[in-house]
Amino acid sequence: MSKKKRSYIEFLYILPFILLVGVFSYFPLYGWVYAFHDFVPPKPISSETYVGFKWFISLFSNPVKTADVIRVMRNTLAMSGISLLFSWFPMIFAVFLNEIKSKPYRKFVQTATTLPNFISWVLVFSIAFHVFGSNGAVNKVLQDLGVITEPISFLKSSDHVWFRMWLWLTWKNAGWAAIMYLAAIAGIDEQMIEAAKVDGATRMKVIWHIIIPCILPTYFVIVMLNIASFLSNGMEQYYVFQNDFNRDWIEVLDLYVYNYATAGRGNYPLATAISILKSIVSIFLLTGANTASKLIRGESFI
Amino acid sequence: MTEKAYAATDKSMGKNNKHAKKIQRTAGDYVISFITYVVYAFFAFVCVYPFYYIIINSISANNLSDSGKVIFYPMEIHFTNYKNLANIPGLSNAAYISVMRTVIGTVLIVIVAAFLGYMFTRETLWKRKFWYRFVVATMYFNAGVIPWYLTMRLLGLTNNFWGYIFPMVVQPFYIILCKTYCESVPKELQEAAEIDGAGTMRVFWQIMLPVIKPILATIAIFAAVAHWNSFQDTLLLMTDEKLFTLQFQLYQYINRASSLKALVNSSTSSSAAAAILAQAATATSIRMTVTVVVVLPVMMIYPFFQRFFTKGIMIGAVKG
């Protein structure tokens, strides 16, 4: 068998999977044309339905839609902003967890705090629904302690939604995110820490002058990834937690696109137009963060 | 006393009283240790208690759990709720769908990741670099929910079990993991097999697959958890109740009080213990019991596979 022929045959082996990628990842991009048409689902698009940038313009010319977009952007930026602001938490969590001398205890804490990462948002919501419900543990304990007299409806309220969403996100992810830092800490040269201790450095000093600087590059990558996905908070968490009380404060961009497309007589073109704008901004954020990473650390993360 | 002088005396004191200083430091250490132990105990509690709470409530007397009496330990333990699960319409079917998609989906993801990871290390592959990038690039963009939905509808994958499977088969990230792992396998191994006359496929099945097993175990866990937890695809693609997954059914039970009432009645009337208040199904008891059922598989496999989890994220961190 000639080498050339063999290389084609090998390509044939992977062709089915290349086709799958093409169909499920690349072909949907063609759907972006719907944003430029007056598209009402069963009817196919044609040159007659072409409306150019009508939907894009309507986002900014129609006051109702503009208000919607501003509200949704506010929520998106706030939630991503809070996440970014507290993105150091898993790192600090890992640093002090590493200070625990008892290995079984450390393992236990790690196992316990990583568990929530592996359950779905629906389950998180179910847990929230029961633990924070009006007859749930939190309300009962607070009532028994005399802190409150009437149960608080934690879930059916718009108070501090952004922060509460961050808390759930952290509850779910922090233990898992800490693993990466723990690995980075394990990679620090033991001699460096020993030398510092011989010179009289306290534990806090070792943490501050050796451990933190050593794991800062890992943290930097996480921050860059955070920035790159600033507009994409995903919709699942917000979808399960949304209700009539908090919708104005919880609807992020991804959720809004879904809600808008499915509510009432769904407007597919407009929702698609929003997706497109989001994608364009996201690409800029990704390349921007990547360039920043190249400039500061000398390596890209893509 | 100037600062400099103070520092000097401090230093000399340290030299002279090494013993005293050591004790002082351990005292400081002791305080820090104590605080960290307490704080981490709190974190661990916050993460574990909600699971414990749901579990003890699902086995306690239903009238007590309904009024929020069960907080720290189970009361009047009974397992009627679990027996009643069989009476909840749609639940066993949802479990079947969830298990099927997890099993079929995971097997496909793992085999395809292994195969493509291996193929992308073969220099003979036609336009290898291009096709590798073609696959990996999909990690960084997304057409959006609506174009994706319309594509799925065009392909007839809405209200179709395979709509759960096909879109998830090719996972670029797992392919990267497999490729990296394959590259660490000595080339001589493949070459020796090829000299002995083994073809591309045979090298894959008989040489590479056994060698890369450790990474496949990691991928299998991740893929299985992803399939089991998947919720959004049911939401977008499926309207046929026969295709609902456990995750989706649970969400329905929590959010649709009206449909739950019917469930409560149907599961109670067919239960012999209907008259006993403590064992009659309530909305809360059904929700909590279903929650336990959905969460249990993950909790069961989780401690055993923790080392795989750690390994997975480490390799990911190196590549990412």
Coordinates of C-alpha atoms in Angstrom, one line a residue:
Chain A
M1 CA 0.0 0.0 0.0
S2 CA 1.5 3.4 -0.9
K3 CA 1.9 6.0 1.7
K4 CA -0.4 8.4 0.0
K5 CA -3.2 5.8 -0.2
R6 CA -2.8 4.9 3.4
S7 CA -3.0 8.5 4.5
Y8 CA -6.3 8.8 2.6
I9 CA -7.7 5.6 4.1
E10 CA -6.8 6.9 7.6
F11 CA -8.7 10.1 6.8
L12 CA -11.7 7.9 5.8
Y13 CA -11.6 6.4 9.3
I14 CA -12.0 9.8 11.0
L15 CA -14.4 11.2 8.3
P16 CA -17.6 10.2 10.1
F17 CA -16.6 12.1 13.2
I18 CA -15.4 15.1 11.2
L19 CA -18.9 15.1 9.7
L20 CA -20.5 15.0 13.1
V21 CA -18.4 18.1 14.1
G22 CA -19.4 19.8 10.9
V23 CA -23.1 19.1 11.4
F24 CA -23.4 19.9 15.1
S25 CA -20.8 22.7 15.5
Y26 CA -20.2 24.4 12.1
F27 CA -23.5 24.0 10.3
P28 CA -25.5 25.8 13.0
L29 CA -23.4 28.9 12.2
Y30 CA -25.4 29.0 9.0
G31 CA -28.4 29.7 11.2
W32 CA -27.1 33.2 11.7
V33 CA -28.7 34.2 8.5
Y34 CA -32.0 34.0 10.3
A35 CA -31.1 37.2 12.0
F36 CA -31.3 39.0 8.7
H37 CA -34.7 37.7 7.8
D38 CA -38.3 38.1 8.7
F39 CA -38.4 34.5 9.8
V40 CA -41.5 32.9 11.2
P41 CA -40.7 29.2 11.9
P42 CA -42.6 26.9 9.5
K43 CA -42.1 29.2 6.6
P44 CA -38.6 28.9 5.0
I45 CA -36.5 32.0 4.4
S46 CA -36.2 33.5 0.9
S47 CA -34.9 36.6 -0.7
E48 CA -38.3 38.2 0.0
T49 CA -38.0 37.8 3.7
Y50 CA -34.6 39.4 3.8
V51 CA -34.7 42.5 6.0
G52 CA -31.0 43.3 6.4
F53 CA -30.0 44.7 9.7
K54 CA -33.6 45.5 10.8
W55 CA -33.4 43.4 13.9
F56 CA -30.1 44.7 15.0
I57 CA -31.2 48.2 14.6
S58 CA -34.5 47.5 16.4
L59 CA -32.4 46.6 19.5
F60 CA -31.4 50.2 19.7
S61 CA -34.2 52.1 18.2
N62 CA -37.2 50.4 19.9
P63 CA -37.2 51.8 23.5
V64 CA -38.8 48.7 25.0
K65 CA -36.2 46.4 23.6
T66 CA -33.4 48.9 24.5
A67 CA -34.6 48.9 28.1
D68 CA -34.6 45.0 28.0
V69 CA -31.1 44.9 26.6
I70 CA -29.9 47.4 29.2
R71 CA -31.5 45.4 32.0
V72 CA -30.1 42.1 30.8
M73 CA -26.6 43.5 30.2
R74 CA -26.7 45.0 33.7
N75 CA -27.4 41.5 35.2
T76 CA -24.9 39.8 33.0
L77 CA -22.1 42.3 33.8
A78 CA -23.0 42.3 37.5
M79 CA -22.9 38.6 37.9
S80 CA -19.7 38.2 35.9
G81 CA -18.3 41.1 37.7
I82 CA -19.0 39.7 41.1
S83 CA -17.4 36.4 40.0
L84 CA -14.4 38.1 38.8
L85 CA -14.1 40.2 41.9
F86 CA -14.1 37.2 44.1
S87 CA -12.2 34.9 41.8
W88 CA -9.3 34.8 44.4
F89 CA -11.5 32.8 46.8
P90 CA -10.7 29.3 45.5
M91 CA -7.0 30.2 45.6
I92 CA -7.1 31.3 49.2
F93 CA -9.3 28.3 50.0
A94 CA -6.6 26.1 48.6
V95 CA -3.7 27.9 50.3
F96 CA -5.1 27.5 53.8
L97 CA -6.4 24.0 53.1
N98 CA -2.8 23.1 52.3
E99 CA -1.8 24.4 55.7
I100 CA -3.9 21.8 57.5
K101 CA -1.4 19.2 58.8
S102 CA -3.8 16.3 59.4
K103 CA -4.0 14.5 56.1
P104 CA -7.3 12.6 56.7
Y105 CA -9.0 15.9 57.7
R106 CA -7.6 17.6 54.6
K107 CA -8.9 14.8 52.4
F108 CA -12.3 14.9 54.1
V109 CA -12.6 18.6 53.5
Q110 CA -11.6 18.3 49.9
T111 CA -14.0 15.4 49.3
A112 CA -16.9 17.3 51.0
T113 CA -16.3 20.6 49.2
T114 CA -15.8 19.0 45.8
L115 CA -19.0 17.0 45.9
P116 CA -21.4 19.9 44.9
N117 CA -19.5 20.3 41.6
F118 CA -20.8 17.0 40.4
I119 CA -24.5 17.6 40.8
S120 CA -26.6 19.4 38.2
W121 CA -28.1 22.8 38.6
V122 CA -31.5 21.2 38.9
L123 CA -30.3 19.4 41.9
V124 CA -28.8 22.5 43.4
F125 CA -32.1 24.2 42.9
S126 CA -33.9 21.3 44.5
I127 CA -31.6 21.5 47.5
A128 CA -32.1 25.3 47.7
F129 CA -35.8 24.8 47.4
H130 CA -35.9 22.5 50.4
V131 CA -33.2 23.9 52.7
F132 CA -34.3 27.5 52.1
G133 CA -38.0 26.9 51.7
S134 CA -40.5 28.4 54.2
N135 CA -40.5 25.1 56.1
G136 CA -36.8 24.4 55.4
A137 CA -34.0 24.0 57.7
V138 CA -32.7 27.5 57.5
N139 CA -36.0 29.2 58.3
K140 CA -36.8 26.7 61.1
V141 CA -33.4 27.2 62.8
L142 CA -33.6 30.9 62.5
Q143 CA -37.1 30.8 64.0
D144 CA -36.0 28.5 66.8
L145 CA -33.2 30.9 67.6
G146 CA -35.6 33.8 67.6
V147 CA -33.8 35.7 64.9
I148 CA -37.0 35.9 62.8
T149 CA -40.7 35.3 63.5
E150 CA -42.0 34.9 60.0
P151 CA -40.3 32.6 57.5
I152 CA -38.3 34.4 54.9
S153 CA -38.9 33.4 51.3
F154 CA -35.3 33.3 50.2
L155 CA -36.0 32.0 46.7
K156 CA -39.1 34.1 45.9
S157 CA -37.5 37.4 46.3
S158 CA -35.4 39.8 44.3
D159 CA -33.1 40.8 47.2
H160 CA -29.4 40.4 46.6
V161 CA -30.1 38.0 43.7
W162 CA -26.7 38.7 42.1
F163 CA -24.9 37.9 45.3
R164 CA -27.0 34.9 46.1
M165 CA -26.3 33.5 42.6
W166 CA -22.6 34.0 43.3
L167 CA -22.9 32.2 46.6
W168 CA -24.6 29.2 44.8
L169 CA -22.0 29.3 42.1
T170 CA -19.2 29.3 44.7
W171 CA -20.9 26.6 46.8
K172 CA -20.9 24.4 43.7
N173 CA -17.5 25.2 42.2
A174 CA -15.0 26.6 44.8
G175 CA -13.9 23.2 46.1
W176 CA -13.4 21.9 42.6
A177 CA -11.5 25.1 41.5
A178 CA -9.3 24.8 44.5
I179 CA -7.9 21.4 43.2
M180 CA -6.0 23.2 40.5
Y181 CA -4.3 25.5 43.0
L182 CA -3.6 22.6 45.3
A183 CA -1.8 20.9 42.4
A184 CA 0.2 24.1 41.8
I185 CA 1.1 24.4 45.5
A186 CA 2.2 20.7 45.4
G187 CA 4.5 21.7 42.6
I188 CA 6.4 24.3 44.6
D189 CA 10.0 23.4 45.3
E190 CA 10.1 22.2 48.9
Q191 CA 13.6 23.5 49.4
M192 CA 12.5 27.1 48.9
I193 CA 10.0 26.8 51.7
E194 CA 12.5 25.0 54.0
A195 CA 15.1 27.7 53.3
A196 CA 12.6 30.4 54.2
K197 CA 11.7 28.6 57.4
V198 CA 15.4 28.2 58.4
D199 CA 15.7 32.0 57.9
G200 CA 12.9 32.5 60.4
A201 CA 9.9 33.0 58.1
T202 CA 6.6 32.4 59.9
R203 CA 3.8 30.4 58.2
M204 CA 2.0 33.6 57.1
K205 CA 5.3 34.9 55.6
V206 CA 5.8 31.6 53.7
I207 CA 2.3 31.9 52.4
W208 CA 2.6 35.5 51.4
H209 CA 6.2 35.5 50.0
I210 CA 6.5 32.1 48.5
I211 CA 3.2 30.2 48.0
I212 CA 1.1 33.0 46.7
P213 CA 3.7 34.3 44.2
C214 CA 4.2 30.7 43.0
I215 CA 0.6 30.1 42.2
L216 CA -0.2 33.5 40.9
P217 CA 0.4 32.4 37.2
T218 CA -2.4 29.8 37.7
Y219 CA -4.6 32.5 39.1
F220 CA -3.8 34.7 36.2
V221 CA -4.9 32.1 33.7
I222 CA -8.2 31.7 35.6
V223 CA -8.8 35.5 35.5
M224 CA -8.1 35.6 31.8
L225 CA -10.6 32.8 31.2
N226 CA -13.1 34.6 33.3
I227 CA -12.7 37.7 31.2
A228 CA -12.9 35.8 28.0
S229 CA -16.3 34.3 29.0
F230 CA -17.6 37.5 30.6
L231 CA -20.8 37.5 28.6
S232 CA -21.4 33.8 28.8
N233 CA -22.6 32.9 32.2
G234 CA -24.6 30.0 30.7
M235 CA -28.3 29.8 31.3
E236 CA -28.9 26.7 33.3
Q237 CA -28.3 28.1 36.8
Y238 CA -30.4 31.2 36.1
Y239 CA -33.1 29.2 34.3
V240 CA -33.7 26.9 37.3
F241 CA -33.6 29.7 39.9
Q242 CA -35.7 32.2 38.0
N243 CA -39.3 33.0 39.0
D244 CA -41.7 35.8 38.7
F245 CA -40.2 37.6 41.7
N246 CA -36.6 37.7 40.7
R247 CA -36.8 37.6 36.9
D248 CA -35.8 41.2 36.4
W249 CA -32.6 40.7 38.3
I250 CA -31.6 37.2 37.3
E251 CA -32.1 37.2 33.5
V252 CA -28.6 37.1 32.0
L253 CA -27.9 37.4 28.3
D254 CA -27.9 33.6 27.7
L255 CA -31.2 33.1 29.6
Y256 CA -32.8 36.2 27.9
V257 CA -32.1 34.8 24.5
Y258 CA -33.8 31.5 25.4
N259 CA -36.7 33.2 27.2
Y260 CA -37.2 35.6 24.3
A261 CA -37.2 32.8 21.7
T262 CA -39.6 30.6 23.6
A263 CA -42.0 33.0 25.3
G264 CA -45.3 33.6 23.6
R265 CA -44.8 33.8 19.9
G266 CA -41.0 33.4 19.9
N267 CA -39.0 35.9 18.0
Y268 CA -36.2 33.8 16.5
P269 CA -34.5 36.4 14.4
L270 CA -34.1 38.9 17.2
A271 CA -32.8 36.3 19.6
T272 CA -30.4 35.2 17.0
A273 CA -29.3 38.7 16.4
I274 CA -28.5 39.1 20.1
S275 CA -26.5 35.8 20.0
I276 CA -24.5 37.1 17.1
L277 CA -23.6 40.4 18.9
K278 CA -22.7 38.4 22.0
S279 CA -20.4 36.1 19.9
I280 CA -18.7 39.1 18.3
V281 CA -18.0 40.8 21.7
S282 CA -16.9 37.4 23.1
I283 CA -14.3 36.9 20.4
F284 CA -12.9 40.3 21.1
L285 CA -12.7 39.5 24.8
L286 CA -11.1 36.1 24.1
T287 CA -8.4 37.5 21.8
G288 CA -7.9 40.5 24.1
A289 CA -7.4 38.3 27.1
N290 CA -5.1 36.0 25.1
T291 CA -3.0 38.9 23.9
A292 CA -2.8 40.3 27.5
S293 CA -1.6 36.8 28.6
K294 CA 1.0 36.8 25.8
L295 CA 2.3 40.2 26.8
I296 CA 2.4 39.6 30.6
R297 CA 3.3 35.9 30.8
G298 CA 4.8 35.3 27.5
E299 CA 2.4 32.4 26.6
S300 CA -1.1 32.2 25.3
F301 CA -3.8 30.1 26.8
I302 CA -5.7 29.2 23.7
Chain B
M1 CA 14.4 53.7 70.7
T2 CA 14.7 54.0 66.9
E3 CA 13.2 51.5 64.6
K4 CA 16.6 50.2 63.6
A5 CA 17.8 49.8 67.1
Y6 CA 14.6 48.0 67.9
A7 CA 15.1 45.6 65.1
A8 CA 18.6 45.0 66.2
T9 CA 17.6 44.1 69.7
D10 CA 14.8 42.0 68.5
K11 CA 17.3 40.1 66.3
S12 CA 19.8 39.6 69.2
M13 CA 17.0 38.5 71.5
G14 CA 16.0 36.0 68.9
K15 CA 19.6 34.7 68.8
N16 CA 19.9 34.5 72.5
N17 CA 16.5 33.0 73.3
K18 CA 15.9 30.7 70.4
H19 CA 13.9 28.4 72.6
A20 CA 11.5 31.2 73.7
K21 CA 11.0 32.3 70.1
K22 CA 10.2 28.8 69.0
I23 CA 7.5 28.4 71.6
Q24 CA 6.1 31.8 70.6
R25 CA 5.9 30.7 67.0
T26 CA 4.1 27.5 67.8
A27 CA 1.6 29.4 69.8
G28 CA 0.9 31.6 66.8
D29 CA 0.8 28.4 64.7
Y30 CA -1.6 26.9 67.1
V31 CA -4.0 29.8 66.8
I32 CA -3.8 29.8 63.0
S33 CA -4.3 26.0 62.9
F34 CA -7.3 26.2 65.2
I35 CA -8.9 28.9 63.0
T36 CA -8.3 27.0 59.8
Y37 CA -9.7 23.8 61.3
V38 CA -12.9 25.5 62.4
V39 CA -13.3 27.5 59.1
Y40 CA -12.8 24.4 57.0
A41 CA -15.2 22.4 59.2
F42 CA -17.7 25.0 58.4
F43 CA -17.1 24.8 54.7
A44 CA -17.4 21.0 54.8
F45 CA -20.6 21.3 56.8
V46 CA -22.1 23.7 54.4
C47 CA -21.3 21.4 51.4
V48 CA -22.5 18.2 53.0
Y49 CA -25.4 19.1 55.2
P50 CA -27.9 19.9 52.4
F51 CA -27.4 16.4 51.1
Y52 CA -27.8 14.9 54.6
Y53 CA -30.9 17.1 55.2
I54 CA -32.6 15.8 52.1
I55 CA -31.8 12.2 52.8
I56 CA -33.0 12.2 56.4
N57 CA -36.2 14.0 55.4
S58 CA -36.9 11.4 52.7
I59 CA -36.9 8.6 55.3
S60 CA -38.7 10.5 58.1
A61 CA -42.4 10.6 58.8
N62 CA -43.9 12.6 56.0
N63 CA -46.1 14.9 58.2
L64 CA -43.0 15.8 60.2
S65 CA -40.7 16.5 57.3
D66 CA -43.5 18.4 55.6
S67 CA -43.7 20.8 58.5
G68 CA -40.0 21.2 58.8
K69 CA -39.5 19.3 62.0
V70 CA -36.7 17.1 60.7
I71 CA -33.5 19.0 60.8
F72 CA -30.7 17.1 62.5
Y73 CA -31.6 13.5 62.6
P74 CA -34.3 11.3 61.0
M75 CA -37.6 10.8 62.9
E76 CA -39.9 7.8 62.7
I77 CA -37.9 6.2 60.0
H78 CA -39.8 4.5 57.2
F79 CA -39.1 3.7 53.6
T80 CA -42.6 4.0 52.1
N81 CA -41.5 7.0 50.0
Y82 CA -39.0 4.8 48.1
K83 CA -41.6 2.1 47.7
N84 CA -44.1 4.7 46.4
L85 CA -41.7 5.8 43.7
A86 CA -42.8 3.0 41.5
N87 CA -46.3 4.5 41.5
I88 CA -45.2 7.9 40.2
P89 CA -46.1 7.9 36.5
G90 CA -43.2 8.7 34.2
L91 CA -40.5 8.3 36.8
S92 CA -39.3 4.8 36.0
N93 CA -39.3 5.7 32.3
A94 CA -37.3 8.9 33.1
A95 CA -34.8 6.7 35.0
Y96 CA -34.6 4.4 32.0
I97 CA -33.9 7.3 29.6
S98 CA -31.3 8.7 32.0
V99 CA -29.5 5.4 32.4
M100 CA -29.6 4.7 28.7
R101 CA -28.3 8.0 27.6
T102 CA -25.6 7.9 30.2
V103 CA -24.4 4.4 29.2
I104 CA -24.7 4.8 25.4
G105 CA -23.4 8.4 25.5
T106 CA -20.4 7.6 27.7
V107 CA -19.3 4.6 25.7
L108 CA -19.4 6.6 22.5
I109 CA -17.7 9.6 23.9
V110 CA -14.9 7.5 25.3
I111 CA -14.3 5.4 22.2
V112 CA -14.4 8.4 19.9
A113 CA -12.1 10.4 22.1
A114 CA -9.6 7.5 22.2
F115 CA -9.8 6.9 18.5
L116 CA -9.6 10.5 17.4
G117 CA -6.9 11.2 20.0
Y118 CA -4.9 8.3 18.6
M119 CA -5.5 9.2 14.9
F120 CA -4.4 12.8 15.4
T121 CA -1.0 11.5 16.6
R122 CA -0.5 9.6 13.3
E123 CA 1.7 11.6 11.0
T124 CA 0.4 9.6 8.0
L125 CA -3.1 11.0 8.4
W126 CA -4.1 13.2 5.5
K127 CA -4.0 17.0 6.6
R128 CA -3.7 15.9 10.2
K129 CA -3.0 19.4 11.6
F130 CA -5.9 21.0 9.8
W131 CA -8.4 18.4 10.9
Y132 CA -7.2 18.5 14.5
R133 CA -7.7 22.3 14.5
F134 CA -11.0 21.9 12.8
V135 CA -12.2 19.8 15.8
V136 CA -10.5 21.7 18.6
A137 CA -11.7 25.1 17.3
T138 CA -15.3 24.2 18.2
M139 CA -14.4 24.6 21.9
Y140 CA -14.2 28.3 21.3
F141 CA -17.4 29.2 19.5
N142 CA -21.0 28.4 19.7
A143 CA -23.7 29.3 17.2
G144 CA -26.3 29.9 19.9
V145 CA -29.3 28.2 21.1
I146 CA -31.7 28.9 18.3
P147 CA -29.5 28.0 15.3
W148 CA -28.6 24.9 17.2
Y149 CA -32.2 24.0 17.8
L150 CA -33.2 24.6 14.2
T151 CA -30.3 22.4 13.1
M152 CA -31.5 19.7 15.4
R153 CA -35.0 20.0 14.1
L154 CA -33.8 19.8 10.5
L155 CA -32.0 16.6 11.4
G156 CA -35.1 15.1 13.0
L157 CA -33.4 15.0 16.4
T158 CA -36.0 16.8 18.3
N159 CA -38.2 14.4 20.3
N160 CA -35.8 11.7 19.4
F161 CA -33.6 9.8 21.8
W162 CA -30.6 10.2 19.6
G163 CA -30.8 13.9 20.1
Y164 CA -29.2 13.3 23.5
I165 CA -26.4 11.2 22.0
F166 CA -25.1 12.5 18.7
P167 CA -24.4 16.1 19.5
M168 CA -22.2 15.1 22.4
V169 CA -20.2 12.3 20.7
V170 CA -17.2 14.4 19.7
Q171 CA -15.8 16.2 22.7
P172 CA -12.7 18.2 21.7
F173 CA -11.4 18.5 25.2
Y174 CA -11.3 14.8 25.8
I175 CA -9.7 14.3 22.4
I176 CA -6.9 16.7 23.4
L177 CA -6.4 14.7 26.6
C178 CA -6.2 11.4 24.7
K179 CA -3.9 12.9 22.1
T180 CA -1.5 14.2 24.8
Y181 CA -1.6 10.8 26.4
C182 CA -1.0 8.9 23.2
E183 CA 2.0 11.1 22.5
S184 CA 3.6 10.1 25.8
V185 CA 3.4 6.4 24.7
P186 CA 6.8 5.3 23.2
K187 CA 6.6 5.3 19.4
E188 CA 8.5 2.0 19.3
L189 CA 5.5 0.2 20.6
Q190 CA 3.4 1.2 17.5
E191 CA 6.3 0.7 15.1
A192 CA 7.0 -2.8 16.3
A193 CA 3.4 -3.7 15.8
E194 CA 3.3 -2.2 12.4
I195 CA 6.5 -4.1 11.3
D196 CA 4.7 -7.2 12.4
G197 CA 1.9 -6.3 10.0
A198 CA -0.7 -4.7 12.1
G199 CA -2.9 -2.1 10.4
T200 CA -4.0 1.3 11.7
M201 CA -7.1 -0.1 13.3
R202 CA -5.4 -3.1 14.8
V203 CA -2.7 -0.9 16.4
F204 CA -5.5 1.1 17.9
W205 CA -7.6 -1.7 19.3
Q206 CA -4.8 -4.0 20.4
I207 CA -1.9 -1.7 21.3
M208 CA -3.0 1.8 22.1
L209 CA -6.4 1.2 23.7
P210 CA -5.0 -1.0 26.5
V211 CA -2.1 1.4 27.1
I212 CA -4.3 4.6 27.4
K213 CA -6.8 3.0 29.7
P214 CA -6.0 5.3 32.7
I215 CA -7.0 8.4 30.8
L216 CA -10.1 6.7 29.4
A217 CA -11.2 5.9 33.0
T218 CA -11.0 9.6 33.8
I219 CA -12.9 10.6 30.7
A220 CA -15.5 8.0 31.3
I221 CA -16.3 9.5 34.7
F222 CA -16.5 13.0 33.4
A223 CA -18.6 12.0 30.4
A224 CA -21.0 9.9 32.5
V225 CA -21.5 12.8 35.0
A226 CA -22.1 15.2 32.2
H227 CA -24.7 12.9 30.6
W228 CA -26.4 12.1 33.8
N229 CA -26.6 15.8 34.8
S230 CA -27.6 17.1 31.4
F231 CA -30.8 19.2 31.6
Q232 CA -30.7 21.8 28.9
D233 CA -30.9 19.4 25.9
T234 CA -34.2 18.0 27.3
L235 CA -35.5 21.5 27.8
L236 CA -34.6 22.6 24.2
L237 CA -35.3 19.4 22.2
M238 CA -37.9 17.3 23.9
T239 CA -41.6 17.8 24.4
D240 CA -42.5 14.1 24.4
E241 CA -42.8 13.0 28.1
K242 CA -41.5 9.6 27.1
L243 CA -38.1 11.1 26.5
F244 CA -37.8 13.2 29.7
T245 CA -34.8 12.5 31.8
L246 CA -34.7 12.2 35.6
Q247 CA -33.2 15.7 35.9
F248 CA -36.0 17.2 33.8
Q249 CA -38.7 15.3 35.7
L250 CA -37.3 16.5 39.0
Y251 CA -37.4 20.1 37.8
Q252 CA -41.1 19.5 36.7
Y253 CA -42.0 18.1 40.1
I254 CA -40.5 21.2 41.9
N255 CA -42.0 23.8 39.6
R256 CA -45.4 22.4 38.6
A257 CA -47.4 22.2 41.8
S258 CA -50.5 21.2 39.9
S259 CA -49.1 18.2 38.2
L260 CA -47.6 17.1 41.5
K261 CA -50.9 17.1 43.2
A262 CA -52.1 14.5 40.7
L263 CA -49.0 12.5 41.5
V264 CA -49.6 12.7 45.2
N265 CA -53.1 11.4 44.8
S266 CA -52.2 8.6 42.4
S267 CA -49.3 7.4 44.5
T268 CA -51.2 7.6 47.8
S269 CA -54.4 5.9 46.6
S270 CA -52.6 2.9 45.4
S271 CA -50.6 2.7 48.6
A272 CA -52.0 0.4 51.3
A273 CA -50.7 2.8 53.9
A274 CA -52.7 5.7 52.6
A275 CA -54.6 6.2 55.8
I276 CA -51.4 6.6 57.9
L277 CA -50.6 10.3 57.8
A278 CA -46.9 9.7 58.5
Q279 CA -46.6 7.6 55.3
A280 CA -49.0 9.3 52.9
A281 CA -47.1 10.9 50.1
T282 CA -46.8 14.7 50.1
A283 CA -45.4 17.1 47.5
T284 CA -42.4 17.5 49.7
S285 CA -41.8 13.8 50.2
I286 CA -42.0 13.1 46.5
R287 CA -39.6 15.9 45.7
M288 CA -37.1 15.0 48.3
T289 CA -37.2 11.3 47.5
V290 CA -36.7 11.9 43.8
T291 CA -33.9 14.3 44.6
V292 CA -32.1 11.6 46.6
V293 CA -32.6 9.1 43.7
V294 CA -31.1 11.5 41.2
V295 CA -28.2 12.5 43.4
L296 CA -27.4 9.1 44.7
P297 CA -25.6 7.6 41.7
V298 CA -23.2 10.6 41.6
M299 CA -22.6 10.4 45.4
M300 CA -22.0 6.7 45.2
I301 CA -19.3 6.7 42.5
Y302 CA -17.8 10.0 43.6
P303 CA -15.5 9.0 46.5
F304 CA -14.1 6.1 44.6
F305 CA -13.3 8.1 41.6
Q306 CA -12.0 11.1 43.3
R307 CA -8.4 10.4 42.2
F308 CA -9.5 10.2 38.6
F309 CA -11.2 13.6 39.0
T310 CA -8.0 15.1 40.3
K311 CA -6.0 13.6 37.6
G312 CA -8.4 14.9 35.0
I313 CA -8.3 18.5 36.1
M314 CA -4.5 18.4 36.4
I315 CA -4.0 17.3 32.8
G316 CA -6.6 19.9 31.8
A317 CA -4.7 22.5 33.7
V318 CA -1.5 21.7 32.0
K319 CA -3.1 21.9 28.6
G320 CA -5.5 24.7 29.3

